[in-house]
Coordinates of C-alpha atoms in Angstrom, one line a residue:
Chain A
M242 CA -342.3 30.4 -16.8
Q243 CA -339.1 30.3 -18.8
S244 CA -337.2 29.1 -15.8
G245 CA -339.7 26.3 -15.3
I246 CA -339.0 25.1 -18.8
V247 CA -335.3 25.2 -18.1
V248 CA -335.8 23.0 -15.0
F249 CA -338.0 20.7 -17.0
R250 CA -335.4 20.2 -19.7
K251 CA -332.6 19.7 -17.3
E252 CA -334.5 17.1 -15.2
L253 CA -335.5 15.3 -18.4
L254 CA -331.9 15.2 -19.6
E255 CA -330.7 13.9 -16.2
G256 CA -333.5 11.4 -16.1
I257 CA -332.6 10.0 -19.6
R258 CA -329.0 9.7 -18.5
D259 CA -330.0 7.8 -15.4
R260 CA -329.5 4.1 -15.9
R261 CA -332.0 3.2 -13.2
A262 CA -334.7 4.9 -15.2
F263 CA -333.8 2.8 -18.2
I264 CA -334.0 -0.4 -16.3
A265 CA -337.4 0.6 -14.9
V266 CA -338.6 1.1 -18.5
L267 CA -337.4 -2.4 -19.5
I268 CA -339.0 -4.1 -16.5
S269 CA -342.2 -2.2 -16.8
I270 CA -342.9 -3.0 -20.5
S271 CA -342.0 -6.7 -20.1
I272 CA -344.4 -7.4 -17.2
F273 CA -347.5 -7.5 -19.4
P274 CA -346.3 -9.8 -22.2
V275 CA -344.8 -12.2 -19.7
L276 CA -348.1 -12.3 -17.8
M277 CA -350.1 -12.8 -20.9
M278 CA -347.7 -15.5 -22.1
F279 CA -348.4 -17.5 -18.9
I280 CA -352.1 -17.0 -19.1
G281 CA -352.1 -17.9 -22.8
R282 CA -350.0 -21.0 -22.4
F283 CA -352.2 -22.1 -19.6
S284 CA -355.6 -21.8 -21.2
E285 CA -354.4 -22.9 -24.7
G286 CA -352.7 -25.9 -23.3
I287 CA -355.8 -27.2 -21.7
R288 CA -358.0 -26.6 -24.7
D289 CA -355.6 -28.3 -27.2
E290 CA -355.0 -31.3 -25.0
V291 CA -358.7 -31.9 -24.5
R292 CA -359.4 -31.6 -28.2
E293 CA -356.8 -34.2 -29.0
M294 CA -356.0 -36.7 -26.2
D295 CA -354.6 -40.2 -25.5
L296 CA -356.7 -42.5 -23.3
P297 CA -354.8 -45.5 -21.8
V298 CA -357.3 -48.2 -21.2
Q299 CA -356.6 -51.2 -18.9
G300 CA -358.7 -54.3 -19.7
A301 CA -360.2 -53.1 -23.0
E302 CA -360.7 -56.7 -23.9
H303 CA -363.4 -57.0 -21.1
A304 CA -365.6 -54.4 -22.9
P305 CA -365.1 -54.6 -26.7
E306 CA -368.3 -52.7 -27.5
L307 CA -367.4 -49.8 -25.1
S308 CA -363.8 -49.7 -26.5
A309 CA -365.1 -49.6 -30.0
W310 CA -367.5 -46.8 -29.2
L311 CA -364.7 -44.8 -27.4
A312 CA -362.4 -45.4 -30.3
Q313 CA -364.9 -43.7 -32.7
R314 CA -365.0 -40.5 -30.7
P315 CA -363.1 -37.8 -32.6
G316 CA -359.7 -36.8 -31.1
L317 CA -359.6 -39.7 -28.7
N318 CA -356.8 -42.3 -29.1
L319 CA -357.1 -45.5 -27.1
T320 CA -353.7 -46.7 -26.0
E321 CA -352.3 -49.6 -23.9
A322 CA -352.3 -48.8 -20.2
P323 CA -349.1 -49.1 -18.2
E324 CA -348.5 -52.0 -15.7
D325 CA -349.3 -50.0 -12.6
P326 CA -351.9 -47.3 -13.5
E327 CA -352.0 -45.6 -10.1
A328 CA -348.2 -45.3 -9.9
A329 CA -348.0 -44.1 -13.5
V330 CA -350.6 -41.3 -12.9
R331 CA -348.9 -40.4 -9.7
D332 CA -345.5 -40.1 -11.4
R333 CA -347.1 -38.2 -14.2
E334 CA -346.1 -40.7 -16.8
V335 CA -349.6 -40.6 -18.1
D336 CA -352.4 -38.1 -17.4
L337 CA -355.1 -40.6 -16.6
V338 CA -356.1 -44.3 -17.1
L339 CA -359.5 -45.9 -17.7
R340 CA -359.8 -49.3 -15.9
I341 CA -362.3 -51.8 -17.0
P342 CA -362.5 -54.7 -14.5
E343 CA -362.8 -58.4 -15.4
N344 CA -366.4 -58.7 -14.3
Y345 CA -367.6 -55.8 -16.5
G346 CA -369.1 -58.1 -19.1
E347 CA -370.8 -60.3 -16.5
R348 CA -372.4 -57.4 -14.6
F349 CA -373.4 -55.6 -17.8
A350 CA -375.2 -58.8 -19.1
E351 CA -377.0 -59.1 -15.8
G352 CA -378.2 -55.5 -16.0
R353 CA -376.4 -54.5 -12.8
P354 CA -374.2 -51.3 -12.8
A355 CA -370.9 -52.2 -14.3
E356 CA -368.0 -50.5 -12.5
L357 CA -365.6 -48.4 -14.4
K358 CA -362.7 -46.5 -12.9
V359 CA -361.0 -43.2 -14.1
I360 CA -357.7 -42.9 -12.4
A361 CA -356.6 -39.2 -12.5
D362 CA -354.7 -36.6 -10.4
S363 CA -357.2 -33.7 -9.8
S364 CA -354.5 -31.4 -8.6
R365 CA -353.4 -30.9 -12.2
A366 CA -355.6 -28.5 -14.2
A367 CA -354.9 -30.1 -17.6
T368 CA -355.6 -33.6 -16.3
S369 CA -358.8 -32.7 -14.5
A370 CA -360.1 -31.2 -17.8
K371 CA -359.3 -34.6 -19.5
A372 CA -360.8 -36.6 -16.7
G373 CA -363.9 -34.5 -17.0
R374 CA -364.2 -35.2 -20.7
V375 CA -363.7 -38.9 -20.3
T376 CA -366.3 -39.0 -17.5
N377 CA -368.8 -37.1 -19.7
L378 CA -368.2 -39.5 -22.6
L379 CA -368.8 -42.5 -20.3
E380 CA -372.0 -40.9 -18.9
A381 CA -373.2 -40.4 -22.5
Y382 CA -372.5 -44.0 -23.4
G383 CA -374.4 -45.1 -20.3
Q384 CA -377.4 -42.9 -21.3
E385 CA -377.4 -44.5 -24.7
I386 CA -377.4 -48.0 -23.2
A387 CA -380.1 -47.0 -20.8
A388 CA -382.3 -45.6 -23.6
M389 CA -381.8 -48.8 -25.6
R390 CA -382.8 -51.0 -22.7
L391 CA -386.0 -48.9 -22.0
V392 CA -387.0 -49.0 -25.7
S393 CA -386.5 -52.8 -25.7
R394 CA -389.0 -53.0 -22.8
G395 CA -391.4 -50.8 -24.6
V396 CA -390.8 -47.7 -22.4
S397 CA -390.1 -44.3 -23.8
P398 CA -386.7 -43.0 -22.7
L399 CA -388.3 -39.6 -22.2
L400 CA -390.1 -40.9 -19.1
V401 CA -386.9 -40.9 -17.2
R402 CA -386.0 -37.4 -18.3
P403 CA -388.6 -35.3 -16.6
L404 CA -386.6 -32.1 -16.9
A405 CA -384.6 -30.6 -19.7
V406 CA -382.3 -28.1 -18.1
D407 CA -380.4 -25.6 -20.3
R408 CA -378.5 -22.6 -19.1
E409 CA -378.7 -19.3 -20.9
E410 CA -375.8 -16.9 -20.0
V411 CA -376.7 -13.2 -20.2
F412 CA -373.1 -12.2 -19.5
S413 CA -371.6 -11.9 -23.0
S414 CA -368.4 -13.8 -23.7
R415 CA -366.8 -10.4 -24.4
R416 CA -367.8 -9.1 -21.0
R417 CA -366.8 -12.3 -19.3
A418 CA -363.4 -12.0 -20.8
A419 CA -363.3 -8.3 -19.8
F420 CA -363.9 -9.2 -16.2
S421 CA -361.3 -11.9 -15.9
A422 CA -357.9 -11.6 -17.4
L423 CA -358.8 -8.3 -19.1
G424 CA -358.5 -6.5 -15.8
F425 CA -354.7 -6.9 -16.2
I426 CA -354.7 -4.3 -19.0
P427 CA -355.9 -1.3 -16.8
M428 CA -353.8 -2.6 -13.9
F429 CA -350.7 -2.8 -16.1
L430 CA -351.3 0.7 -17.7
L431 CA -351.9 2.3 -14.3
M432 CA -348.7 0.7 -13.0
N433 CA -346.9 2.3 -15.9
A434 CA -348.5 5.6 -15.2
F435 CA -347.4 5.2 -11.6
F436 CA -343.9 3.9 -12.0
G437 CA -343.0 6.0 -15.0
G438 CA -342.2 9.2 -13.1
M439 CA -341.2 7.7 -9.9
Q440 CA -337.4 7.7 -10.5
I441 CA -337.3 11.3 -11.6
A442 CA -339.5 12.5 -8.8
A443 CA -337.4 10.8 -6.2
D444 CA -334.1 11.8 -7.7
A445 CA -334.9 15.4 -8.6
I446 CA -336.4 16.3 -5.3
A447 CA -335.5 14.1 -2.4
G448 CA -332.2 13.1 -4.1
E449 CA -331.3 16.7 -4.9
R450 CA -331.9 17.7 -1.3
E451 CA -329.9 14.7 0.0
R452 CA -326.9 15.6 -2.1
G453 CA -327.2 19.2 -1.0
S454 CA -327.5 20.8 -4.4
I455 CA -330.9 22.3 -3.5
E456 CA -329.4 25.2 -1.6
A457 CA -327.5 26.5 -4.6
L458 CA -330.6 26.0 -6.7
L459 CA -332.8 28.0 -4.4
V460 CA -330.5 31.1 -4.6
N461 CA -331.2 31.6 -8.3
A462 CA -334.2 34.0 -8.0
V463 CA -336.5 31.4 -9.4
P464 CA -339.9 31.1 -7.6
A465 CA -340.4 27.7 -5.9
R466 CA -343.5 27.0 -7.9
L467 CA -341.6 27.1 -11.1
L468 CA -339.0 24.7 -9.8
V469 CA -341.7 22.3 -8.6
L470 CA -343.6 22.7 -11.9
G471 CA -340.5 21.9 -13.9
K472 CA -339.6 18.9 -11.9
W473 CA -343.2 17.6 -12.0
A474 CA -343.4 18.1 -15.8
A475 CA -340.2 16.0 -16.3
A476 CA -341.6 13.2 -14.1
G477 CA -345.0 13.5 -15.8
T478 CA -343.4 13.3 -19.2
F479 CA -341.7 10.0 -18.2
A480 CA -345.0 8.7 -16.8
V481 CA -346.9 9.6 -19.9
F482 CA -344.2 8.1 -22.1
M483 CA -344.3 4.9 -20.2
T484 CA -348.1 4.8 -20.3
L485 CA -348.1 5.2 -24.0
L486 CA -345.4 2.5 -24.2
G487 CA -347.6 0.3 -22.1
I488 CA -350.5 0.9 -24.5
G489 CA -348.2 0.0 -27.4
T490 CA -347.2 -3.2 -25.6
C491 CA -350.9 -4.1 -25.1
V492 CA -351.7 -3.6 -28.8
L493 CA -348.7 -5.8 -29.8
V494 CA -349.6 -8.5 -27.3
L495 CA -353.2 -8.6 -28.4
R496 CA -352.1 -8.8 -32.0
F497 CA -349.5 -11.5 -31.6
M498 CA -351.3 -13.5 -29.0
P499 CA -354.9 -13.3 -30.1
G500 CA -357.4 -15.4 -28.3
T501 CA -355.7 -15.0 -24.9
L502 CA -358.1 -12.2 -23.9
N503 CA -360.7 -12.6 -26.7
V504 CA -361.0 -8.9 -27.4
T505 CA -360.0 -6.7 -30.3
P506 CA -360.1 -3.0 -29.3
S507 CA -360.0 -0.7 -32.3
V508 CA -357.6 2.2 -32.8
T509 CA -360.3 4.6 -31.5
D510 CA -360.6 2.4 -28.4
W511 CA -356.9 2.7 -27.7
A512 CA -357.0 6.4 -28.2
L513 CA -359.8 6.6 -25.6
V514 CA -357.6 4.5 -23.3
A515 CA -354.7 7.0 -23.7
F516 CA -357.2 9.9 -23.1
A517 CA -358.2 8.3 -19.8
A518 CA -354.6 7.3 -18.8
I519 CA -352.6 10.4 -19.5
P520 CA -354.2 12.7 -16.9
L521 CA -353.8 10.0 -14.4
A522 CA -350.1 9.7 -15.2
L523 CA -349.8 13.4 -14.5
F524 CA -351.8 13.0 -11.3
C525 CA -349.5 10.1 -10.1
S526 CA -346.4 12.3 -10.8
A527 CA -347.9 15.1 -8.8
L528 CA -348.5 12.8 -5.9
Q529 CA -344.9 11.6 -6.1
V530 CA -343.6 15.2 -6.1
V531 CA -345.4 15.8 -2.8
V532 CA -344.2 12.5 -1.3
S533 CA -340.6 13.2 -2.5
T534 CA -340.7 16.8 -1.1
Y535 CA -341.8 15.4 2.2
A536 CA -339.2 12.6 2.2
K537 CA -335.8 13.4 3.8
S538 CA -333.8 11.3 1.4
Y539 CA -333.9 9.4 -1.9
K540 CA -334.2 6.1 0.0
E541 CA -337.0 7.4 2.1
A542 CA -338.9 8.6 -1.0
Q543 CA -338.5 5.1 -2.5
T544 CA -339.8 3.5 0.7
Y545 CA -342.9 5.7 0.6
F546 CA -343.4 5.0 -3.1
G547 CA -343.4 1.3 -2.2
Y548 CA -346.4 1.9 0.0
V549 CA -348.2 4.1 -2.5
A550 CA -347.5 1.6 -5.3
F551 CA -350.4 -0.5 -4.0
L552 CA -352.7 2.3 -5.3
P553 CA -352.9 1.1 -8.9
M554 CA -353.6 -2.5 -7.7
I555 CA -356.5 -1.7 -5.4
P556 CA -359.1 -1.1 -8.2
F557 CA -358.0 -4.3 -9.9
F558 CA -358.7 -6.4 -6.8
A559 CA -361.8 -4.4 -5.9
V560 CA -363.3 -4.9 -9.4
T561 CA -362.2 -8.6 -9.7
F562 CA -363.6 -9.5 -6.3
N563 CA -366.8 -7.4 -6.8
L564 CA -366.0 -5.1 -3.9
V565 CA -367.3 -2.0 -5.7
E566 CA -370.7 -1.3 -7.2
Q567 CA -370.2 0.5 -10.5
G568 CA -372.1 3.7 -10.1
A569 CA -372.3 7.1 -11.6
W570 CA -369.6 8.4 -9.3
T571 CA -367.0 5.7 -9.6
S572 CA -365.6 7.1 -12.9
F573 CA -364.6 10.3 -11.2
I574 CA -362.4 8.9 -8.4
P575 CA -358.8 9.1 -9.7
V576 CA -357.2 5.7 -10.2
L577 CA -360.4 3.7 -9.6
G578 CA -362.3 5.7 -12.3
Q579 CA -359.5 5.3 -14.9
H580 CA -359.3 1.5 -14.1
L581 CA -363.1 1.1 -14.7
M582 CA -363.2 3.2 -17.8
I583 CA -360.2 1.5 -19.4
L584 CA -361.7 -1.9 -18.6
S585 CA -365.0 -0.9 -20.2
V586 CA -363.3 0.5 -23.3
V587 CA -361.1 -2.5 -24.0
G588 CA -364.0 -4.8 -23.1
G589 CA -366.1 -3.3 -25.9
E590 CA -368.5 -1.2 -23.8
P591 CA -368.8 2.4 -24.8
V592 CA -367.8 5.1 -22.4
A593 CA -369.0 8.6 -23.0
T594 CA -366.3 11.1 -24.0
W595 CA -367.6 13.7 -21.6
E596 CA -367.2 11.1 -18.8
L597 CA -363.6 10.6 -19.8
A598 CA -363.0 14.3 -20.1
L599 CA -364.5 15.1 -16.7
A600 CA -362.6 12.3 -15.0
G601 CA -359.4 13.7 -16.6
L602 CA -360.1 17.2 -15.5
I603 CA -360.7 16.0 -11.9
A604 CA -357.4 14.2 -11.9
L605 CA -355.6 17.3 -13.3
G606 CA -357.4 19.5 -10.7
A607 CA -356.2 17.2 -7.9
A608 CA -352.7 17.3 -9.4
A609 CA -352.8 21.1 -9.4
A610 CA -353.8 21.1 -5.7
L611 CA -351.0 18.7 -4.9
L612 CA -348.4 20.8 -6.7
R613 CA -349.6 23.9 -4.8
F614 CA -349.0 22.1 -1.6
A615 CA -345.6 20.8 -2.8
S616 CA -344.5 24.4 -3.7
A617 CA -345.3 25.7 -0.2
L618 CA -343.5 22.7 1.3
F619 CA -340.6 23.0 -1.1
V620 CA -339.0 26.1 0.4
R621 CA -339.9 25.5 4.0
E622 CA -336.8 25.8 6.2
S623 CA -337.4 22.5 7.9
V624 CA -337.7 20.8 4.5
V625 CA -334.7 22.5 2.8
F626 CA -332.3 22.0 5.7
V627 CA -333.1 18.5 6.9
R628 CA -329.6 17.4 7.5
Chain B
M42 CA -323.3 46.2 -0.8
I43 CA -324.7 44.0 2.0
Q44 CA -326.0 45.3 5.3
V45 CA -326.9 43.2 8.3
S46 CA -328.4 44.5 11.4
G47 CA -329.6 42.8 14.6
L48 CA -329.8 39.4 13.0
R49 CA -331.1 36.6 15.3
K50 CA -331.9 33.0 14.6
T51 CA -332.8 30.2 17.0
F52 CA -333.4 26.5 16.5
G53 CA -335.5 25.4 19.5
D54 CA -333.6 26.3 22.5
V55 CA -330.3 26.8 20.7
V56 CA -329.4 30.4 19.7
A57 CA -327.5 30.0 16.5
V58 CA -327.1 33.7 15.6
D59 CA -327.5 36.4 18.2
D60 CA -327.8 40.1 17.3
V61 CA -325.3 40.0 14.4
S62 CA -324.7 43.3 12.6
F63 CA -322.1 44.1 10.0
S64 CA -321.7 45.4 6.5
A65 CA -319.8 44.4 3.4
A66 CA -318.9 47.2 1.0
D67 CA -318.5 47.3 -2.7
G68 CA -314.9 46.8 -3.9
Q69 CA -314.0 45.1 -0.7
I70 CA -313.4 41.5 0.4
T71 CA -315.1 41.0 3.7
G72 CA -314.2 37.8 5.7
L73 CA -316.6 36.2 8.1
L74 CA -314.3 34.4 10.4
G75 CA -315.2 32.0 13.2
P76 CA -314.7 28.5 14.5
N77 CA -316.9 25.6 13.4
G78 CA -320.4 26.0 14.7
A79 CA -320.1 29.8 15.3
G80 CA -323.2 30.5 13.1
K81 CA -321.4 31.5 9.8
S82 CA -323.5 29.3 7.6
T83 CA -326.7 30.2 9.3
T84 CA -325.9 33.8 8.9
L85 CA -325.2 33.4 5.2
R86 CA -328.4 31.4 4.7
M87 CA -330.3 34.3 6.0
L88 CA -328.3 36.6 3.7
Y89 CA -329.4 34.7 0.6
G90 CA -332.9 34.4 1.7
L91 CA -333.3 30.7 2.4
M92 CA -333.8 31.2 6.1
A93 CA -336.0 33.7 7.8
P94 CA -334.4 35.5 10.7
D95 CA -336.3 35.7 14.0
A96 CA -335.3 39.3 14.3
G97 CA -333.2 41.8 12.4
E98 CA -332.9 42.6 8.7
V99 CA -330.6 42.0 5.7
T100 CA -330.4 44.3 2.7
V101 CA -328.6 43.6 -0.5
D102 CA -328.0 46.8 -2.5
D103 CA -330.7 48.3 -0.2
L104 CA -333.2 45.6 -1.1
D105 CA -334.7 43.9 1.9
V106 CA -334.1 40.1 1.5
R107 CA -337.3 39.1 3.3
Q108 CA -339.6 41.5 1.4
K109 CA -338.0 41.3 -2.0
T110 CA -336.3 37.9 -2.0
M111 CA -336.3 37.5 -5.8
A112 CA -335.0 41.0 -6.5
A113 CA -332.3 40.6 -3.9
Q114 CA -331.3 37.1 -5.2
E115 CA -330.9 38.5 -8.7
R116 CA -328.1 40.7 -7.3
L117 CA -326.5 37.8 -5.5
G118 CA -324.1 35.0 -6.5
A119 CA -323.8 32.3 -3.8
L120 CA -321.7 29.3 -3.1
P121 CA -323.4 27.5 -0.3
D122 CA -321.5 25.2 2.0
S123 CA -322.8 21.9 0.5
H124 CA -320.4 21.4 -2.3
S125 CA -322.5 19.4 -4.7
L126 CA -323.1 19.3 -8.4
Y127 CA -325.6 17.4 -10.6
P128 CA -323.7 14.1 -11.1
R129 CA -325.2 13.2 -14.5
L130 CA -324.4 16.6 -16.1
T131 CA -321.0 17.7 -17.2
G132 CA -319.3 20.6 -15.5
R133 CA -320.2 22.9 -18.4
E134 CA -323.9 21.7 -18.3
N135 CA -324.0 22.4 -14.6
I136 CA -322.8 26.0 -15.2
R137 CA -325.2 26.4 -18.2
Y138 CA -328.2 25.2 -16.1
F139 CA -327.8 28.0 -13.7
A140 CA -327.1 30.6 -16.4
R141 CA -330.4 29.5 -18.1
L142 CA -332.3 29.7 -14.9
R143 CA -331.1 33.3 -14.5
Q144 CA -331.9 33.9 -18.2
I145 CA -328.4 35.0 -19.2
P146 CA -328.1 35.1 -23.0
R147 CA -326.5 32.1 -24.5
D148 CA -323.4 33.7 -26.1
E149 CA -322.7 35.6 -22.9
T150 CA -323.0 32.3 -21.0
E151 CA -320.6 30.6 -23.3
A152 CA -318.1 33.5 -23.3
R153 CA -318.0 33.7 -19.5
T154 CA -317.8 29.9 -19.1
D155 CA -314.8 29.8 -21.4
E156 CA -313.3 32.6 -19.4
Y157 CA -313.7 30.7 -16.1
V158 CA -312.5 27.5 -17.7
R159 CA -309.2 29.4 -18.5
L160 CA -309.0 31.3 -15.1
L161 CA -309.7 28.2 -13.0
E162 CA -307.9 25.8 -15.4
M163 CA -310.9 23.5 -15.8
G164 CA -310.2 22.5 -19.5
D165 CA -309.3 18.9 -18.6
F166 CA -312.5 18.0 -16.9
V167 CA -315.3 20.6 -17.6
D168 CA -316.8 18.5 -20.4
R169 CA -316.8 15.3 -18.3
R170 CA -319.8 14.2 -16.2
A171 CA -319.5 15.6 -12.7
K172 CA -319.9 12.2 -11.1
G173 CA -316.2 11.4 -11.0
Y174 CA -314.9 14.9 -10.0
S175 CA -312.4 15.3 -7.3
H176 CA -313.2 17.8 -4.5
G177 CA -311.0 20.5 -6.1
E178 CA -312.6 20.0 -9.6
R179 CA -316.1 20.2 -8.1
S180 CA -315.2 23.4 -6.1
R181 CA -313.9 25.2 -9.2
V182 CA -317.0 24.4 -11.2
L183 CA -319.2 25.5 -8.3
L184 CA -317.4 28.8 -8.1
A185 CA -317.8 29.4 -11.8
R186 CA -321.5 28.4 -11.6
A187 CA -322.1 30.8 -8.7
L188 CA -320.5 33.7 -10.7
I189 CA -321.9 33.0 -14.2
H190 CA -324.4 35.8 -14.0
D191 CA -321.7 38.3 -12.9
P192 CA -323.4 39.2 -9.7
R193 CA -322.8 42.5 -7.9
N194 CA -322.7 40.7 -4.5
V195 CA -320.9 37.4 -4.0
L196 CA -321.4 35.2 -0.9
L197 CA -319.0 32.3 -0.5
D198 CA -319.4 29.8 2.3
E199 CA -316.0 28.3 3.1
P200 CA -315.0 28.2 -0.6
T201 CA -311.4 26.9 -0.1
N202 CA -312.4 24.3 2.4
G203 CA -310.4 21.1 1.7
L204 CA -308.7 22.4 -1.4
D205 CA -305.1 21.8 -2.4
V206 CA -302.7 24.7 -2.7
M207 CA -303.1 25.1 -6.4
S208 CA -306.9 25.1 -6.4
T209 CA -306.8 27.6 -3.4
R210 CA -304.5 29.9 -5.3
R211 CA -306.7 29.9 -8.4
M212 CA -309.7 30.6 -6.3
R213 CA -308.0 33.5 -4.5
D214 CA -307.1 35.0 -7.9
V215 CA -310.7 35.0 -8.9
I216 CA -311.9 36.5 -5.7
R217 CA -309.3 39.3 -5.9
E218 CA -310.3 40.0 -9.5
L219 CA -313.9 40.3 -8.4
R220 CA -312.9 42.9 -5.8
D221 CA -310.9 44.8 -8.4
R222 CA -314.1 45.0 -10.5
G223 CA -315.9 46.7 -7.6
R224 CA -317.9 43.7 -6.5
T225 CA -318.9 43.1 -2.9
V226 CA -317.3 39.8 -1.8
L227 CA -318.3 38.2 1.5
F228 CA -316.8 34.9 2.4
S229 CA -316.7 32.8 5.4
S230 CA -313.8 30.7 6.7
H231 CA -312.5 29.2 9.9
I232 CA -308.9 29.5 8.7
M233 CA -307.0 32.5 10.0
Q234 CA -304.3 32.6 7.3
E235 CA -306.9 32.4 4.6
V236 CA -308.8 35.4 5.8
S237 CA -305.7 37.5 6.7
L238 CA -304.3 36.9 3.2
L239 CA -307.4 38.0 1.3
C240 CA -309.6 40.3 3.3
D241 CA -309.8 44.0 3.5
R242 CA -312.2 43.7 6.4
I243 CA -312.7 40.9 8.9
V244 CA -315.8 40.1 11.0
I245 CA -315.1 37.6 13.7
I246 CA -318.1 35.5 14.9
A247 CA -318.1 33.2 17.9
S248 CA -321.1 31.5 19.5
G249 CA -323.4 33.4 17.2
R250 CA -322.2 36.9 18.2
V251 CA -319.9 39.4 16.5
V252 CA -316.8 39.7 18.8
A253 CA -314.7 41.9 16.6
A254 CA -314.8 43.7 13.3
G255 CA -312.4 45.8 11.3
S256 CA -309.3 45.7 9.2
P257 CA -306.7 43.0 10.1
D258 CA -304.7 45.7 11.9
A259 CA -307.6 47.0 13.9
I260 CA -308.4 43.4 15.0
R261 CA -304.8 42.9 16.2
D262 CA -305.1 46.1 18.2
T263 CA -308.5 45.2 19.7
A264 CA -307.2 41.9 21.0
G265 CA -303.9 43.3 22.0
C266 CA -301.9 40.7 20.1
E267 CA -299.1 41.0 17.6
D268 CA -300.1 37.9 15.7
L269 CA -303.6 37.7 14.0
E270 CA -303.9 34.0 15.0
D271 CA -303.4 34.8 18.6
A272 CA -305.9 37.6 18.3
F273 CA -308.4 35.1 16.8
V274 CA -307.9 32.6 19.7
S275 CA -308.2 35.3 22.3
L276 CA -311.3 36.7 20.8
T277 CA -313.1 33.4 20.0
G278 CA -311.9 31.1 22.8
P279 CA -313.7 30.5 26.1
P280 CA -313.5 33.6 28.4
G281 CA -310.4 33.8 30.5
E282 CA -308.3 31.4 28.4
A283 CA -306.1 34.0 26.7
G284 CA -307.0 37.2 28.3

């Protein structure tokens, strides 16, 4: 066992001294904040602009009452429209223009539908939200006018409203948030768990064999299983470290960018997340140890890792696009289970501790089986002497 | 003491080592001499237990390498032919790593390392990262690392390959000193002069077979040549070329 610890410490030291590992840390922890920044900017931008917006109106003098009514709406500032509204919208000088034609007053007085035109570019998300708001306001104004006309003819406005449709959403806002952008949290953490140990696993096994130092190592009367265990432990330590760093990043992002995801997991929640993610990090490292033992060179190992790197993303897409039915068994499939459990925990849904523990044990059991296999492979002649 | 009998190893259709038998005694330097591709490295790999022979057996201090690989390896110090260190560790850390793996006490490790730093003149570079080492610097650290546990049996695969004169001399001094302390030293080379200078016994291998074995004088007699190099050519060359 002692020799295994010696291998572990040496690989850890070499890993820390490896600049490539350091760069991986930087990239990995910056992915999530950058992602959240974009999402935050995007959604906040829309909301703020709709709350407070300019509405350029062309021909306001043709409909003074409508203009006055619009001007009273909170957060809506009527402005002078540009010369050529279509061109101005196309060139993004203004977001949208309301055009009131000359014949508005005439048609309005005759009781015929008075045309109004909202000129907007629907390909822009912010603009389409504004256009939606203006259209709704105009509809509401129309309803008011209609109601007044019916009343003046002695008809109840309720007659033309045979239905009163209201939607009740059973999907709580917390769960809704959990199932949209919140899915990035487990994906980000699983990617950390996966990429954390990759560098060491590739360098300490495939790299060592490629450089040829493996031969001298194997003459030291140390059983292969201890060598494999030591190397795995070093890769696993990096993976766990990166996972915890990832959790720390999430905590900071949610604290300094509140509202982006609309969730506030407690300290206990984050502890449960770590409890779910750590066994998975160790499992991922074991998987990489096997792949790296099988690969003939550092480059080849990296190439294989590139394929396996899709693994942490599969649950994200499967869950986001509703490809998996959440059942009793889903928690216990490594990677998928951890994704679902982390999603539930940060989304405010309780997950039983025994469920987390059992899923962790299953991941560790799978890791042990992988390491056994790697140990047998490690000293195989065709593997040691590939060159 | 190392004993090899009837060793055979094939890779597919290629017979790399064919019925090789010899022994290397304590307090002697035994040279395994042969041209490139003769099967020297394959033989050594079977000696330190990394390759399984198809037939035959190897014993180190009477321990069967196949049956008791770990016990046999504990009595071995080996310098394999791939001359590679851990690039992100210093020379001293490279040596220390192997000493720890073999569970040598710390003070003993440091004392022996200092001794080899002096003997192999490694003071200038031993505390620098191995990444920038020259070939000669690397080879000296590798030798010190292979000997750090003071093994009773030392296997060196082409230890002086590509070294300059000074490095070669220092290495020879270390090898002679090992013999004088009663160790078994077996080293392979394809350079005649190297072997004739150092060895007490020579085993000549060609195309996977032992073609001659004995003291340098006995080898000259066998081949019927005055010069050892002529003897080597006549014994290892294609049949009929030199008689």
